[in-house]
PDB file of C-alpha atoms in Angstrom:
ATOM      1  CA  MET A  28      72.254  19.785   2.757  1.00  0.00           C
ATOM      2  CA  ASN A  29      68.876  20.620   2.850  1.00  0.00           C
ATOM      3  CA  ILE A  30      68.175  23.745   3.054  1.00  0.00           C
ATOM      4  CA  GLN A  31      65.195  23.588   5.464  1.00  0.00           C
ATOM      5  CA  ASP A  32      67.821  21.705   7.438  1.00  0.00           C
ATOM      6  CA  PHE A  33      68.355  25.124   8.912  1.00  0.00           C
ATOM      7  CA  LEU A  34      65.415  26.221  10.711  1.00  0.00           C
ATOM      8  CA  GLY A  35      65.650  26.525  14.102  1.00  0.00           C
ATOM      9  CA  LEU A  36      69.810  26.903  14.271  1.00  0.00           C
ATOM     10  CA  PRO A  37      71.474  29.991  15.376  1.00  0.00           C
ATOM     11  CA  LEU A  38      72.080  32.728  13.051  1.00  0.00           C
ATOM     12  CA  GLU A  39      75.472  32.524  12.859  1.00  0.00           C
ATOM     13  CA  VAL A  40      75.477  28.790  11.871  1.00  0.00           C
ATOM     14  CA  GLY A  41      73.085  29.135   8.911  1.00  0.00           C
ATOM     15  CA  GLN A  42      74.779  32.054   8.021  1.00  0.00           C
ATOM     16  CA  ASN A  43      78.278  31.091   7.838  1.00  0.00           C
ATOM     17  CA  PHE A  44      77.028  28.509   5.628  1.00  0.00           C
ATOM     18  CA  PHE A  45      75.463  29.997   2.796  1.00  0.00           C
ATOM     19  CA  GLU A  46      77.876  32.788   2.682  1.00  0.00           C
ATOM     20  CA  ARG A  47      80.351  30.007   1.895  1.00  0.00           C
ATOM     21  CA  GLN A  48      78.190  28.367  -0.201  1.00  0.00           C
ATOM     22  CA  GLY A  49      78.616  32.068  -2.135  1.00  0.00           C
ATOM     23  CA  LYS A  50      75.273  32.894  -1.721  1.00  0.00           C
ATOM     24  CA  GLN A  51      74.380  36.899  -0.547  1.00  0.00           C
ATOM     25  CA  VAL A  52      72.576  36.698   3.060  1.00  0.00           C
ATOM     26  CA  LYS A  53      69.784  38.920   4.083  1.00  0.00           C
ATOM     27  CA  VAL A  54      68.181  39.194   7.586  1.00  0.00           C
ATOM     28  CA  LEU A  55      65.114  40.196   8.812  1.00  0.00           C
ATOM     29  CA  LYS A  56      65.043  40.565  12.170  1.00  0.00           C
ATOM     30  CA  THR A  57      61.735  40.005  14.241  1.00  0.00           C
ATOM     31  CA  ILE A  58      61.707  41.135  18.134  1.00  0.00           C
ATOM     32  CA  PRO A  59      59.163  39.287  20.411  1.00  0.00           C
ATOM     33  CA  ASN A  60      57.178  40.177  22.828  1.00  0.00           C
ATOM     34  CA  ASN A  61      58.254  41.577  26.658  1.00  0.00           C
ATOM     35  CA  ASN A  62      55.361  40.252  28.353  1.00  0.00           C
ATOM     36  CA  SER A  63      57.493  38.362  30.338  1.00  0.00           C
ATOM     37  CA  ASN A  64      60.016  39.257  33.318  1.00  0.00           C
ATOM     38  CA  VAL A  65      63.216  38.609  31.297  1.00  0.00           C
ATOM     39  CA  SER A  66      65.057  42.130  30.718  1.00  0.00           C
ATOM     40  CA  PHE A  67      64.869  43.117  26.506  1.00  0.00           C
ATOM     41  CA  ASP A  68      68.447  42.465  26.561  1.00  0.00           C
ATOM     42  CA  GLU A  69      68.448  39.043  27.390  1.00  0.00           C
ATOM     43  CA  HIS A  70      66.708  38.349  23.883  1.00  0.00           C
ATOM     44  CA  LEU A  71      68.696  39.920  22.199  1.00  0.00           C
ATOM     45  CA  LYS A  72      71.906  37.361  22.580  1.00  0.00           C
ATOM     46  CA  ASP A  73      71.121  34.261  20.666  1.00  0.00           C
ATOM     47  CA  PRO A  74      68.839  34.982  16.747  1.00  0.00           C
ATOM     48  CA  TYR A  75      67.591  31.969  15.156  1.00  0.00           C
ATOM     49  CA  ILE A  76      66.504  31.325  12.169  1.00  0.00           C
ATOM     50  CA  LEU A  77      62.647  30.596  11.983  1.00  0.00           C
ATOM     51  CA  ARG A  78      62.634  30.679   7.446  1.00  0.00           C
ATOM     52  CA  ILE A  79      64.390  30.671   4.791  1.00  0.00           C
ATOM     53  CA  ARG A  80      63.399  31.705   1.431  1.00  0.00           C
ATOM     54  CA  GLU A  81      65.774  31.455  -1.762  1.00  0.00           C
ATOM     55  CA  THR A  82      64.788  35.178  -3.450  1.00  0.00           C
ATOM     56  CA  ASP A  83      66.961  34.613  -6.318  1.00  0.00           C
ATOM     57  CA  ILE A  84      69.777  31.953  -7.178  1.00  0.00           C
ATOM     58  CA  ASN A  85      72.641  33.390  -5.258  1.00  0.00           C
ATOM     59  CA  CYS A  86      70.471  35.088  -2.615  1.00  0.00           C
ATOM     60  CA  ILE A  87      69.204  33.666   0.438  1.00  0.00           C
ATOM     61  CA  GLU A  88      66.379  35.658   2.975  1.00  0.00           C
ATOM     62  CA  LEU A  89      66.730  34.505   6.564  1.00  0.00           C
ATOM     63  CA  LEU A  90      63.870  35.275   8.986  1.00  0.00           C
ATOM     64  CA  ILE A  91      65.272  35.473  12.604  1.00  0.00           C
ATOM     65  CA  SER A  92      63.634  35.596  16.121  1.00  0.00           C
ATOM     66  CA  PHE A  93      65.487  36.115  19.349  1.00  0.00           C
ATOM     67  CA  PHE A  94      64.828  33.714  22.427  1.00  0.00           C
TER      68      PHE A  94
END
């Protein structure tokens, strides 16, 4: 499976896969602007993977955001 296939998937799915592969996973969080009428707590339920970067042979960095 290609590493880029995990873009847009929930964090839990990607993190579990990479950890089973023996990779160390670093998660970087981004928080969206709250210009909508939706409460901030609702945004924190489902983080999704926006960017994947291999920082080392055994380390993956995941940039996530909440939608």
